[in-house]
Amino acid sequence: MTDQLAVSPLAPDQWDESLSFVKEDMNGRPINVHRLMAHHPELLKAWWNFRNYSVQGGELGKRKGELVILRVAVHMKAWYEWGSHVERGLACGLSRREIERVKLGGNAEGWEESEALLLNAIDELIATHGLSPASHAQLRVHFSVKQIMDIIAIHGMYVILGCMINTWGLDLDSHVQEKLPEDVTRVAFEASYPR
């Protein structure tokens, strides 16, 4: 990457004044992906409510929302996204074993039916950019229309972030890395990519 293409996270004291609410929402400590997006204040402002909704899991709740985000991170091969949401997944009650199992997808043993369908839906959305009538019908047994919309929307938001992360090689925030178990590293994550 040449210097002309490099875009580093912007220090909060260099942010446009219109973004003060983002700094307040993040208790004065915005993370690197927000600091990256601060180069485009109008985009960050427009995106913020969607981010807050998605990070809470919307109608899916936090556990299922984190499963969506983690599975997208696997597809996007986005370490920053994965590391950030391992920490969030643990905080909302996902076990280490479940988080590692996300890498294997919905067909891995141990998922309850709704979660297997959820993970498989992410795979289908990534591969085909929509849900087949058969998949949609299976999801409707366990999820409302609002929840299915949230599956699609949250997946899409994290595809956007994964593209930004991968374009500019964003580093995981040190305070997030410090909260992770020692064996949750970029090297371990990248070694788990499907070959």
PDB file of N, CA and C in Angstrom, residues 83-188:
ATOM      1  N   GLY A  83     -12.217 -10.387  16.207  1.00  0.00           N
ATOM      2  CA  GLY A  83     -11.697 -10.125  17.550  1.00  0.00           C
ATOM      3  C   GLY A  83     -12.643  -9.272  18.376  1.00  0.00           C
ATOM      4  N   SER A  84     -13.185  -8.233  17.759  1.00  0.00           N
ATOM      5  CA  SER A  84     -14.116  -7.355  18.469  1.00  0.00           C
ATOM      6  C   SER A  84     -15.353  -8.109  18.932  1.00  0.00           C
ATOM      7  N   HIS A  85     -15.807  -9.042  18.108  1.00  0.00           N
ATOM      8  CA  HIS A  85     -17.065  -9.713  18.434  1.00  0.00           C
ATOM      9  C   HIS A  85     -16.874 -11.029  19.173  1.00  0.00           C
ATOM     10  N   VAL A  86     -15.661 -11.554  19.246  1.00  0.00           N
ATOM     11  CA  VAL A  86     -15.393 -12.612  20.225  1.00  0.00           C
ATOM     12  C   VAL A  86     -15.619 -12.019  21.612  1.00  0.00           C
ATOM     13  N   GLU A  87     -15.061 -10.850  21.834  1.00  0.00           N
ATOM     14  CA  GLU A  87     -15.214 -10.183  23.134  1.00  0.00           C
ATOM     15  C   GLU A  87     -16.681  -9.898  23.424  1.00  0.00           C
ATOM     16  N   ARG A  88     -17.412  -9.377  22.464  1.00  0.00           N
ATOM     17  CA  ARG A  88     -18.836  -9.089  22.662  1.00  0.00           C
ATOM     18  C   ARG A  88     -19.655 -10.373  22.810  1.00  0.00           C
ATOM     19  N   GLY A  89     -19.277 -11.399  22.050  1.00  0.00           N
ATOM     20  CA  GLY A  89     -19.980 -12.680  22.156  1.00  0.00           C
ATOM     21  C   GLY A  89     -19.830 -13.300  23.532  1.00  0.00           C
ATOM     22  N   LEU A  90     -18.622 -13.275  24.055  1.00  0.00           N
ATOM     23  CA  LEU A  90     -18.397 -13.784  25.413  1.00  0.00           C
ATOM     24  C   LEU A  90     -19.211 -12.989  26.426  1.00  0.00           C
ATOM     25  N   ALA A  91     -19.273 -11.676  26.236  1.00  0.00           N
ATOM     26  CA  ALA A  91     -20.003 -10.812  27.166  1.00  0.00           C
ATOM     27  C   ALA A  91     -21.501 -11.095  27.155  1.00  0.00           C
ATOM     28  N   CYS A  92     -22.038 -11.573  26.024  1.00  0.00           N
ATOM     29  CA  CYS A  92     -23.483 -11.836  25.970  1.00  0.00           C
ATOM     30  C   CYS A  92     -23.824 -13.299  26.226  1.00  0.00           C
ATOM     31  N   GLY A  93     -22.830 -14.105  26.620  1.00  0.00           N
ATOM     32  CA  GLY A  93     -23.123 -15.466  27.056  1.00  0.00           C
ATOM     33  C   GLY A  93     -22.747 -16.580  26.105  1.00  0.00           C
ATOM     34  N   LEU A  94     -22.202 -16.265  24.939  1.00  0.00           N
ATOM     35  CA  LEU A  94     -21.706 -17.335  24.075  1.00  0.00           C
ATOM     36  C   LEU A  94     -20.480 -17.964  24.721  1.00  0.00           C
ATOM     37  N   SER A  95     -20.359 -19.260  24.608  1.00  0.00           N
ATOM     38  CA  SER A  95     -19.176 -19.933  25.161  1.00  0.00           C
ATOM     39  C   SER A  95     -18.036 -19.888  24.148  1.00  0.00           C
ATOM     40  N   ARG A  96     -16.822 -20.115  24.627  1.00  0.00           N
ATOM     41  CA  ARG A  96     -15.668 -20.197  23.726  1.00  0.00           C
ATOM     42  C   ARG A  96     -15.889 -21.284  22.681  1.00  0.00           C
ATOM     43  N   ARG A  97     -16.433 -22.413  23.110  1.00  0.00           N
ATOM     44  CA  ARG A  97     -16.670 -23.525  22.186  1.00  0.00           C
ATOM     45  C   ARG A  97     -17.652 -23.116  21.086  1.00  0.00           C
ATOM     46  N   GLU A  98     -18.717 -22.420  21.466  1.00  0.00           N
ATOM     47  CA  GLU A  98     -19.697 -21.978  20.467  1.00  0.00           C
ATOM     48  C   GLU A  98     -19.064 -20.975  19.502  1.00  0.00           C
ATOM     49  N   ILE A  99     -18.278 -20.062  20.032  1.00  0.00           N
ATOM     50  CA  ILE A  99     -17.639 -19.066  19.172  1.00  0.00           C
ATOM     51  C   ILE A  99     -16.715 -19.747  18.164  1.00  0.00           C
ATOM     52  N   GLU A 100     -15.932 -20.693  18.611  1.00  0.00           N
ATOM     53  CA  GLU A 100     -15.055 -21.425  17.683  1.00  0.00           C
ATOM     54  C   GLU A 100     -15.876 -22.220  16.671  1.00  0.00           C
ATOM     55  N   ARG A 101     -17.015 -22.747  17.112  1.00  0.00           N
ATOM     56  CA  ARG A 101     -17.877 -23.539  16.229  1.00  0.00           C
ATOM     57  C   ARG A 101     -18.492 -22.678  15.122  1.00  0.00           C
ATOM     58  N   VAL A 102     -18.625 -21.366  15.369  1.00  0.00           N
ATOM     59  CA  VAL A 102     -19.149 -20.472  14.331  1.00  0.00           C
ATOM     60  C   VAL A 102     -18.303 -20.597  13.067  1.00  0.00           C
ATOM     61  N   LYS A 103     -17.004 -20.809  13.222  1.00  0.00           N
ATOM     62  CA  LYS A 103     -16.113 -20.938  12.065  1.00  0.00           C
ATOM     63  C   LYS A 103     -16.516 -22.111  11.171  1.00  0.00           C
ATOM     64  N   LEU A 104     -17.138 -23.131  11.757  1.00  0.00           N
ATOM     65  CA  LEU A 104     -17.533 -24.322  11.005  1.00  0.00           C
ATOM     66  C   LEU A 104     -18.917 -24.187  10.381  1.00  0.00           C
ATOM     67  N   GLY A 105     -19.674 -23.200  10.821  1.00  0.00           N
ATOM     68  CA  GLY A 105     -20.990 -22.950  10.243  1.00  0.00           C
ATOM     69  C   GLY A 105     -22.113 -23.720  10.898  1.00  0.00           C
ATOM     70  N   GLY A 106     -23.283 -23.580  10.318  1.00  0.00           N
ATOM     71  CA  GLY A 106     -24.501 -24.147  10.882  1.00  0.00           C
ATOM     72  C   GLY A 106     -24.606 -25.654  10.801  1.00  0.00           C
ATOM     73  N   ASN A 107     -23.796 -26.283   9.964  1.00  0.00           N
ATOM     74  CA  ASN A 107     -23.866 -27.739   9.844  1.00  0.00           C
ATOM     75  C   ASN A 107     -23.004 -28.463  10.873  1.00  0.00           C
ATOM     76  N   ALA A 108     -22.253 -27.706  11.671  1.00  0.00           N
ATOM     77  CA  ALA A 108     -21.452 -28.316  12.730  1.00  0.00           C
ATOM     78  C   ALA A 108     -22.374 -28.852  13.818  1.00  0.00           C
ATOM     79  N   GLU A 109     -21.964 -29.937  14.444  1.00  0.00           N
ATOM     80  CA  GLU A 109     -22.773 -30.526  15.515  1.00  0.00           C
ATOM     81  C   GLU A 109     -22.823 -29.601  16.713  1.00  0.00           C
ATOM     82  N   GLY A 110     -23.987 -29.576  17.371  1.00  0.00           N
ATOM     83  CA  GLY A 110     -24.108 -28.858  18.628  1.00  0.00           C
ATOM     84  C   GLY A 110     -25.018 -27.643  18.595  1.00  0.00           C
ATOM     85  N   TRP A 111     -25.373 -27.158  17.403  1.00  0.00           N
ATOM     86  CA  TRP A 111     -26.265 -26.003  17.336  1.00  0.00           C
ATOM     87  C   TRP A 111     -27.702 -26.435  17.529  1.00  0.00           C
ATOM     88  N   GLU A 112     -28.486 -25.611  18.201  1.00  0.00           N
ATOM     89  CA  GLU A 112     -29.934 -25.827  18.184  1.00  0.00           C
ATOM     90  C   GLU A 112     -30.425 -25.457  16.788  1.00  0.00           C
ATOM     91  N   GLU A 113     -31.581 -25.969  16.410  1.00  0.00           N
ATOM     92  CA  GLU A 113     -32.048 -25.838  15.029  1.00  0.00           C
ATOM     93  C   GLU A 113     -32.105 -24.384  14.562  1.00  0.00           C
ATOM     94  N   SER A 114     -32.637 -23.487  15.389  1.00  0.00           N
ATOM     95  CA  SER A 114     -32.776 -22.092  14.950  1.00  0.00           C
ATOM     96  C   SER A 114     -31.414 -21.453  14.687  1.00  0.00           C
ATOM     97  N   GLU A 115     -30.423 -21.795  15.506  1.00  0.00           N
ATOM     98  CA  GLU A 115     -29.099 -21.207  15.317  1.00  0.00           C
ATOM     99  C   GLU A 115     -28.385 -21.807  14.117  1.00  0.00           C
ATOM    100  N   ALA A 116     -28.591 -23.090  13.876  1.00  0.00           N
ATOM    101  CA  ALA A 116     -28.031 -23.708  12.669  1.00  0.00           C
ATOM    102  C   ALA A 116     -28.610 -23.046  11.421  1.00  0.00           C
ATOM    103  N   LEU A 117     -29.924 -22.831  11.426  1.00  0.00           N
ATOM    104  CA  LEU A 117     -30.561 -22.174  10.284  1.00  0.00           C
ATOM    105  C   LEU A 117     -30.059 -20.738  10.119  1.00  0.00           C
ATOM    106  N   LEU A 118     -29.874 -20.052  11.223  1.00  0.00           N
ATOM    107  CA  LEU A 118     -29.366 -18.678  11.193  1.00  0.00           C
ATOM    108  C   LEU A 118     -27.985 -18.625  10.541  1.00  0.00           C
ATOM    109  N   LEU A 119     -27.082 -19.483  10.980  1.00  0.00           N
ATOM    110  CA  LEU A 119     -25.727 -19.497  10.422  1.00  0.00           C
ATOM    111  C   LEU A 119     -25.734 -19.897   8.949  1.00  0.00           C
ATOM    112  N   ASN A 120     -26.566 -20.872   8.608  1.00  0.00           N
ATOM    113  CA  ASN A 120     -26.671 -21.271   7.201  1.00  0.00           C
ATOM    114  C   ASN A 120     -27.263 -20.158   6.345  1.00  0.00           C
ATOM    115  N   ALA A 121     -28.153 -19.358   6.946  1.00  0.00           N
ATOM    116  CA  ALA A 121     -28.728 -18.223   6.215  1.00  0.00           C
ATOM    117  C   ALA A 121     -27.638 -17.207   5.873  1.00  0.00           C
ATOM    118  N   ILE A 122     -26.709 -16.981   6.788  1.00  0.00           N
ATOM    119  CA  ILE A 122     -25.610 -16.056   6.499  1.00  0.00           C
ATOM    120  C   ILE A 122     -24.768 -16.597   5.346  1.00  0.00           C
ATOM    121  N   ASP A 123     -24.484 -17.886   5.372  1.00  0.00           N
ATOM    122  CA  ASP A 123     -23.716 -18.485   4.270  1.00  0.00           C
ATOM    123  C   ASP A 123     -24.429 -18.270   2.939  1.00  0.00           C
ATOM    124  N   GLU A 124     -25.744 -18.469   2.940  1.00  0.00           N
ATOM    125  CA  GLU A 124     -26.512 -18.317   1.701  1.00  0.00           C
ATOM    126  C   GLU A 124     -26.552 -16.856   1.247  1.00  0.00           C
ATOM    127  N   LEU A 125     -26.728 -15.944   2.193  1.00  0.00           N
ATOM    128  CA  LEU A 125     -26.738 -14.520   1.834  1.00  0.00           C
ATOM    129  C   LEU A 125     -25.409 -14.096   1.221  1.00  0.00           C
ATOM    130  N   ILE A 126     -24.313 -14.574   1.799  1.00  0.00           N
ATOM    131  CA  ILE A 126     -22.988 -14.230   1.263  1.00  0.00           C
ATOM    132  C   ILE A 126     -22.811 -14.838  -0.130  1.00  0.00           C
ATOM    133  N   ALA A 127     -23.241 -16.087  -0.293  1.00  0.00           N
ATOM    134  CA  ALA A 127     -22.995 -16.796  -1.552  1.00  0.00           C
ATOM    135  C   ALA A 127     -23.933 -16.372  -2.674  1.00  0.00           C
ATOM    136  N   THR A 128     -25.210 -16.120  -2.335  1.00  0.00           N
ATOM    137  CA  THR A 128     -26.200 -15.900  -3.397  1.00  0.00           C
ATOM    138  C   THR A 128     -26.878 -14.543  -3.327  1.00  0.00           C
ATOM    139  N   HIS A 129     -26.582 -13.774  -2.288  1.00  0.00           N
ATOM    140  CA  HIS A 129     -27.112 -12.420  -2.124  1.00  0.00           C
ATOM    141  C   HIS A 129     -28.621 -12.401  -1.918  1.00  0.00           C
ATOM    142  N   GLY A 130     -29.147 -13.466  -1.354  1.00  0.00           N
ATOM    143  CA  GLY A 130     -30.563 -13.555  -1.019  1.00  0.00           C
ATOM    144  C   GLY A 130     -30.849 -14.898  -0.383  1.00  0.00           C
ATOM    145  N   LEU A 131     -32.078 -15.058   0.089  1.00  0.00           N
ATOM    146  CA  LEU A 131     -32.507 -16.332   0.674  1.00  0.00           C
ATOM    147  C   LEU A 131     -33.449 -17.028  -0.287  1.00  0.00           C
ATOM    148  N   SER A 132     -33.256 -18.306  -0.479  1.00  0.00           N
ATOM    149  CA  SER A 132     -34.148 -19.090  -1.331  1.00  0.00           C
ATOM    150  C   SER A 132     -35.507 -19.232  -0.638  1.00  0.00           C
ATOM    151  N   PRO A 133     -36.562 -19.524  -1.387  1.00  0.00           N
ATOM    152  CA  PRO A 133     -37.853 -19.769  -0.763  1.00  0.00           C
ATOM    153  C   PRO A 133     -37.789 -20.887   0.290  1.00  0.00           C
ATOM    154  N   ALA A 134     -36.993 -21.932   0.024  1.00  0.00           N
ATOM    155  CA  ALA A 134     -36.894 -23.035   0.985  1.00  0.00           C
ATOM    156  C   ALA A 134     -36.235 -22.575   2.285  1.00  0.00           C
ATOM    157  N   SER A 135     -35.160 -21.829   2.176  1.00  0.00           N
ATOM    158  CA  SER A 135     -34.480 -21.311   3.372  1.00  0.00           C
ATOM    159  C   SER A 135     -35.372 -20.347   4.128  1.00  0.00           C
ATOM    160  N   HIS A 136     -36.047 -19.489   3.383  1.00  0.00           N
ATOM    161  CA  HIS A 136     -36.949 -18.518   4.010  1.00  0.00           C
ATOM    162  C   HIS A 136     -38.046 -19.248   4.785  1.00  0.00           C
ATOM    163  N   ALA A 137     -38.599 -20.283   4.189  1.00  0.00           N
ATOM    164  CA  ALA A 137     -39.663 -21.047   4.865  1.00  0.00           C
ATOM    165  C   ALA A 137     -39.145 -21.712   6.138  1.00  0.00           C
ATOM    166  N   GLN A 138     -37.935 -22.255   6.080  1.00  0.00           N
ATOM    167  CA  GLN A 138     -37.358 -22.869   7.283  1.00  0.00           C
ATOM    168  C   GLN A 138     -37.126 -21.835   8.376  1.00  0.00           C
ATOM    169  N   LEU A 139     -36.615 -20.672   7.997  1.00  0.00           N
ATOM    170  CA  LEU A 139     -36.390 -19.616   8.973  1.00  0.00           C
ATOM    171  C   LEU A 139     -37.690 -19.153   9.613  1.00  0.00           C
ATOM    172  N   ARG A 140     -38.772 -19.103   8.833  1.00  0.00           N
ATOM    173  CA  ARG A 140     -40.053 -18.609   9.343  1.00  0.00           C
ATOM    174  C   ARG A 140     -40.632 -19.505  10.442  1.00  0.00           C
ATOM    175  N   VAL A 141     -40.162 -20.726  10.539  1.00  0.00           N
ATOM    176  CA  VAL A 141     -40.609 -21.599  11.638  1.00  0.00           C
ATOM    177  C   VAL A 141     -40.100 -21.042  12.971  1.00  0.00           C
ATOM    178  N   HIS A 142     -38.944 -20.394  12.954  1.00  0.00           N
ATOM    179  CA  HIS A 142     -38.286 -19.936  14.182  1.00  0.00           C
ATOM    180  C   HIS A 142     -38.201 -18.415  14.320  1.00  0.00           C
ATOM    181  N   PHE A 143     -38.317 -17.695  13.208  1.00  0.00           N
ATOM    182  CA  PHE A 143     -38.077 -16.255  13.223  1.00  0.00           C
ATOM    183  C   PHE A 143     -39.243 -15.499  12.597  1.00  0.00           C
ATOM    184  N   SER A 144     -39.520 -14.318  13.157  1.00  0.00           N
ATOM    185  CA  SER A 144     -40.544 -13.447  12.597  1.00  0.00           C
ATOM    186  C   SER A 144     -40.011 -12.753  11.338  1.00  0.00           C
ATOM    187  N   VAL A 145     -40.911 -12.093  10.616  1.00  0.00           N
ATOM    188  CA  VAL A 145     -40.487 -11.317   9.451  1.00  0.00           C
ATOM    189  C   VAL A 145     -39.478 -10.245   9.870  1.00  0.00           C
ATOM    190  N   LYS A 146     -39.740  -9.562  10.994  1.00  0.00           N
ATOM    191  CA  LYS A 146     -38.800  -8.546  11.476  1.00  0.00           C
ATOM    192  C   LYS A 146     -37.430  -9.156  11.749  1.00  0.00           C
ATOM    193  N   GLN A 147     -37.416 -10.321  12.367  1.00  0.00           N
ATOM    194  CA  GLN A 147     -36.135 -10.964  12.676  1.00  0.00           C
ATOM    195  C   GLN A 147     -35.386 -11.366  11.406  1.00  0.00           C
ATOM    196  N   ILE A 148     -36.102 -11.842  10.407  1.00  0.00           N
ATOM    197  CA  ILE A 148     -35.442 -12.206   9.146  1.00  0.00           C
ATOM    198  C   ILE A 148     -34.888 -10.958   8.457  1.00  0.00           C
ATOM    199  N   MET A 149     -35.647  -9.860   8.526  1.00  0.00           N
ATOM    200  CA  MET A 149     -35.112  -8.602   7.994  1.00  0.00           C
ATOM    201  C   MET A 149     -33.841  -8.209   8.735  1.00  0.00           C
ATOM    202  N   ASP A 150     -33.827  -8.432  10.051  1.00  0.00           N
ATOM    203  CA  ASP A 150     -32.632  -8.098  10.831  1.00  0.00           C
ATOM    204  C   ASP A 150     -31.455  -9.012  10.495  1.00  0.00           C
ATOM    205  N   ILE A 151     -31.719 -10.269  10.238  1.00  0.00           N
ATOM    206  CA  ILE A 151     -30.644 -11.171   9.812  1.00  0.00           C
ATOM    207  C   ILE A 151     -29.979 -10.591   8.554  1.00  0.00           C
ATOM    208  N   ILE A 152     -30.805 -10.213   7.598  1.00  0.00           N
ATOM    209  CA  ILE A 152     -30.287  -9.677   6.338  1.00  0.00           C
ATOM    210  C   ILE A 152     -29.577  -8.347   6.567  1.00  0.00           C
ATOM    211  N   ALA A 153     -30.192  -7.458   7.359  1.00  0.00           N
ATOM    212  CA  ALA A 153     -29.640  -6.116   7.558  1.00  0.00           C
ATOM    213  C   ALA A 153     -28.339  -6.145   8.355  1.00  0.00           C
ATOM    214  N   ILE A 154     -28.306  -6.911   9.445  1.00  0.00           N
ATOM    215  CA  ILE A 154     -27.092  -6.963  10.266  1.00  0.00           C
ATOM    216  C   ILE A 154     -25.953  -7.601   9.477  1.00  0.00           C
ATOM    217  N   HIS A 155     -26.285  -8.656   8.744  1.00  0.00           N
ATOM    218  CA  HIS A 155     -25.267  -9.260   7.869  1.00  0.00           C
ATOM    219  C   HIS A 155     -24.704  -8.195   6.920  1.00  0.00           C
ATOM    220  N   GLY A 156     -25.583  -7.403   6.314  1.00  0.00           N
ATOM    221  CA  GLY A 156     -25.143  -6.394   5.358  1.00  0.00           C
ATOM    222  C   GLY A 156     -24.287  -5.313   5.985  1.00  0.00           C
ATOM    223  N   MET A 157     -24.655  -4.894   7.195  1.00  0.00           N
ATOM    224  CA  MET A 157     -23.865  -3.864   7.846  1.00  0.00           C
ATOM    225  C   MET A 157     -22.444  -4.343   8.118  1.00  0.00           C
ATOM    226  N   TYR A 158     -22.320  -5.607   8.519  1.00  0.00           N
ATOM    227  CA  TYR A 158     -20.986  -6.118   8.834  1.00  0.00           C
ATOM    228  C   TYR A 158     -20.203  -6.517   7.583  1.00  0.00           C
ATOM    229  N   VAL A 159     -20.878  -6.748   6.473  1.00  0.00           N
ATOM    230  CA  VAL A 159     -20.159  -6.881   5.194  1.00  0.00           C
ATOM    231  C   VAL A 159     -19.526  -5.535   4.844  1.00  0.00           C
ATOM    232  N   ILE A 160     -20.291  -4.453   5.016  1.00  0.00           N
ATOM    233  CA  ILE A 160     -19.746  -3.112   4.761  1.00  0.00           C
ATOM    234  C   ILE A 160     -18.501  -2.885   5.613  1.00  0.00           C
ATOM    235  N   LEU A 161     -18.606  -3.157   6.916  1.00  0.00           N
ATOM    236  CA  LEU A 161     -17.468  -2.930   7.805  1.00  0.00           C
ATOM    237  C   LEU A 161     -16.292  -3.830   7.432  1.00  0.00           C
ATOM    238  N   GLY A 162     -16.584  -5.082   7.112  1.00  0.00           N
ATOM    239  CA  GLY A 162     -15.513  -5.999   6.718  1.00  0.00           C
ATOM    240  C   GLY A 162     -14.758  -5.490   5.503  1.00  0.00           C
ATOM    241  N   CYS A 163     -15.478  -4.903   4.546  1.00  0.00           N
ATOM    242  CA  CYS A 163     -14.816  -4.342   3.361  1.00  0.00           C
ATOM    243  C   CYS A 163     -13.926  -3.173   3.740  1.00  0.00           C
ATOM    244  N   MET A 164     -14.393  -2.321   4.644  1.00  0.00           N
ATOM    245  CA  MET A 164     -13.560  -1.189   5.087  1.00  0.00           C
ATOM    246  C   MET A 164     -12.345  -1.688   5.857  1.00  0.00           C
ATOM    247  N   ILE A 165     -12.570  -2.628   6.759  1.00  0.00           N
ATOM    248  CA  ILE A 165     -11.479  -3.194   7.560  1.00  0.00           C
ATOM    249  C   ILE A 165     -10.419  -3.803   6.653  1.00  0.00           C
ATOM    250  N   ASN A 166     -10.852  -4.580   5.683  1.00  0.00           N
ATOM    251  CA  ASN A 166      -9.907  -5.255   4.799  1.00  0.00           C
ATOM    252  C   ASN A 166      -9.218  -4.299   3.829  1.00  0.00           C
ATOM    253  N   THR A 167      -9.901  -3.246   3.430  1.00  0.00           N
ATOM    254  CA  THR A 167      -9.310  -2.269   2.518  1.00  0.00           C
ATOM    255  C   THR A 167      -8.172  -1.511   3.183  1.00  0.00           C
ATOM    256  N   TRP A 168      -8.393  -1.118   4.453  1.00  0.00           N
ATOM    257  CA  TRP A 168      -7.386  -0.290   5.122  1.00  0.00           C
ATOM    258  C   TRP A 168      -6.596  -1.035   6.191  1.00  0.00           C
ATOM    259  N   GLY A 169      -6.749  -2.358   6.289  1.00  0.00           N
ATOM    260  CA  GLY A 169      -5.924  -3.151   7.196  1.00  0.00           C
ATOM    261  C   GLY A 169      -6.004  -2.696   8.642  1.00  0.00           C
ATOM    262  N   LEU A 170      -7.217  -2.494   9.113  1.00  0.00           N
ATOM    263  CA  LEU A 170      -7.430  -1.938  10.447  1.00  0.00           C
ATOM    264  C   LEU A 170      -6.923  -2.868  11.536  1.00  0.00           C
ATOM    265  N   ASP A 171      -6.201  -2.309  12.497  1.00  0.00           N
ATOM    266  CA  ASP A 171      -5.706  -3.074  13.643  1.00  0.00           C
ATOM    267  C   ASP A 171      -6.760  -3.120  14.741  1.00  0.00           C
ATOM    268  N   LEU A 172      -6.813  -4.257  15.432  1.00  0.00           N
ATOM    269  CA  LEU A 172      -7.719  -4.397  16.560  1.00  0.00           C
ATOM    270  C   LEU A 172      -7.286  -3.448  17.665  1.00  0.00           C
ATOM    271  N   ASP A 173      -8.249  -2.795  18.294  1.00  0.00           N
ATOM    272  CA  ASP A 173      -7.956  -1.877  19.390  1.00  0.00           C
ATOM    273  C   ASP A 173      -7.273  -2.632  20.526  1.00  0.00           C
ATOM    274  N   SER A 174      -6.235  -2.023  21.094  1.00  0.00           N
ATOM    275  CA  SER A 174      -5.459  -2.716  22.132  1.00  0.00           C
ATOM    276  C   SER A 174      -6.305  -3.044  23.346  1.00  0.00           C
ATOM    277  N   HIS A 175      -7.247  -2.171  23.722  1.00  0.00           N
ATOM    278  CA  HIS A 175      -8.073  -2.462  24.900  1.00  0.00           C
ATOM    279  C   HIS A 175      -9.048  -3.614  24.643  1.00  0.00           C
ATOM    280  N   VAL A 176      -9.380  -3.865  23.377  1.00  0.00           N
ATOM    281  CA  VAL A 176     -10.207  -5.033  23.036  1.00  0.00           C
ATOM    282  C   VAL A 176      -9.344  -6.291  23.074  1.00  0.00           C
ATOM    283  N   GLN A 177      -8.163  -6.229  22.470  1.00  0.00           N
ATOM    284  CA  GLN A 177      -7.249  -7.381  22.474  1.00  0.00           C
ATOM    285  C   GLN A 177      -6.943  -7.826  23.896  1.00  0.00           C
ATOM    286  N   GLU A 178      -6.777  -6.880  24.803  1.00  0.00           N
ATOM    287  CA  GLU A 178      -6.449  -7.206  26.197  1.00  0.00           C
ATOM    288  C   GLU A 178      -7.549  -8.007  26.888  1.00  0.00           C
ATOM    289  N   LYS A 179      -8.800  -7.852  26.440  1.00  0.00           N
ATOM    290  CA  LYS A 179      -9.924  -8.573  27.049  1.00  0.00           C
ATOM    291  C   LYS A 179     -10.084  -9.991  26.499  1.00  0.00           C
ATOM    292  N   LEU A 180      -9.413 -10.295  25.398  1.00  0.00           N
ATOM    293  CA  LEU A 180      -9.580 -11.592  24.743  1.00  0.00           C
ATOM    294  C   LEU A 180      -8.741 -12.662  25.439  1.00  0.00           C
ATOM    295  N   PRO A 181      -9.227 -13.912  25.418  1.00  0.00           N
ATOM    296  CA  PRO A 181      -8.371 -15.005  25.881  1.00  0.00           C
ATOM    297  C   PRO A 181      -7.065 -15.018  25.084  1.00  0.00           C
ATOM    298  N   GLU A 182      -5.994 -15.460  25.711  1.00  0.00           N
ATOM    299  CA  GLU A 182      -4.662 -15.388  25.097  1.00  0.00           C
ATOM    300  C   GLU A 182      -4.570 -16.070  23.744  1.00  0.00           C
ATOM    301  N   ASP A 183      -5.356 -17.142  23.544  1.00  0.00           N
ATOM    302  CA  ASP A 183      -5.242 -17.880  22.288  1.00  0.00           C
ATOM    303  C   ASP A 183      -6.113 -17.315  21.167  1.00  0.00           C
ATOM    304  N   VAL A 184      -6.849 -16.248  21.433  1.00  0.00           N
ATOM    305  CA  VAL A 184      -7.638 -15.598  20.383  1.00  0.00           C
ATOM    306  C   VAL A 184      -6.756 -14.507  19.780  1.00  0.00           C
ATOM    307  N   THR A 185      -6.099 -14.875  18.691  1.00  0.00           N
ATOM    308  CA  THR A 185      -5.139 -13.988  18.042  1.00  0.00           C
ATOM    309  C   THR A 185      -5.416 -13.905  16.552  1.00  0.00           C
ATOM    310  N   ARG A 186      -4.842 -12.906  15.932  1.00  0.00           N
ATOM    311  CA  ARG A 186      -4.964 -12.768  14.478  1.00  0.00           C
ATOM    312  C   ARG A 186      -4.389 -13.996  13.774  1.00  0.00           C
ATOM    313  N   VAL A 187      -3.233 -14.479  14.239  1.00  0.00           N
ATOM    314  CA  VAL A 187      -2.587 -15.640  13.617  1.00  0.00           C
ATOM    315  C   VAL A 187      -3.512 -16.855  13.689  1.00  0.00           C
ATOM    316  N   ALA A 188      -4.108 -17.103  14.854  1.00  0.00           N
ATOM    317  CA  ALA A 188      -5.006 -18.251  15.010  1.00  0.00           C
ATOM    318  C   ALA A 188      -6.241 -18.101  14.133  1.00  0.00           C
TER     319      ALA A 188
END
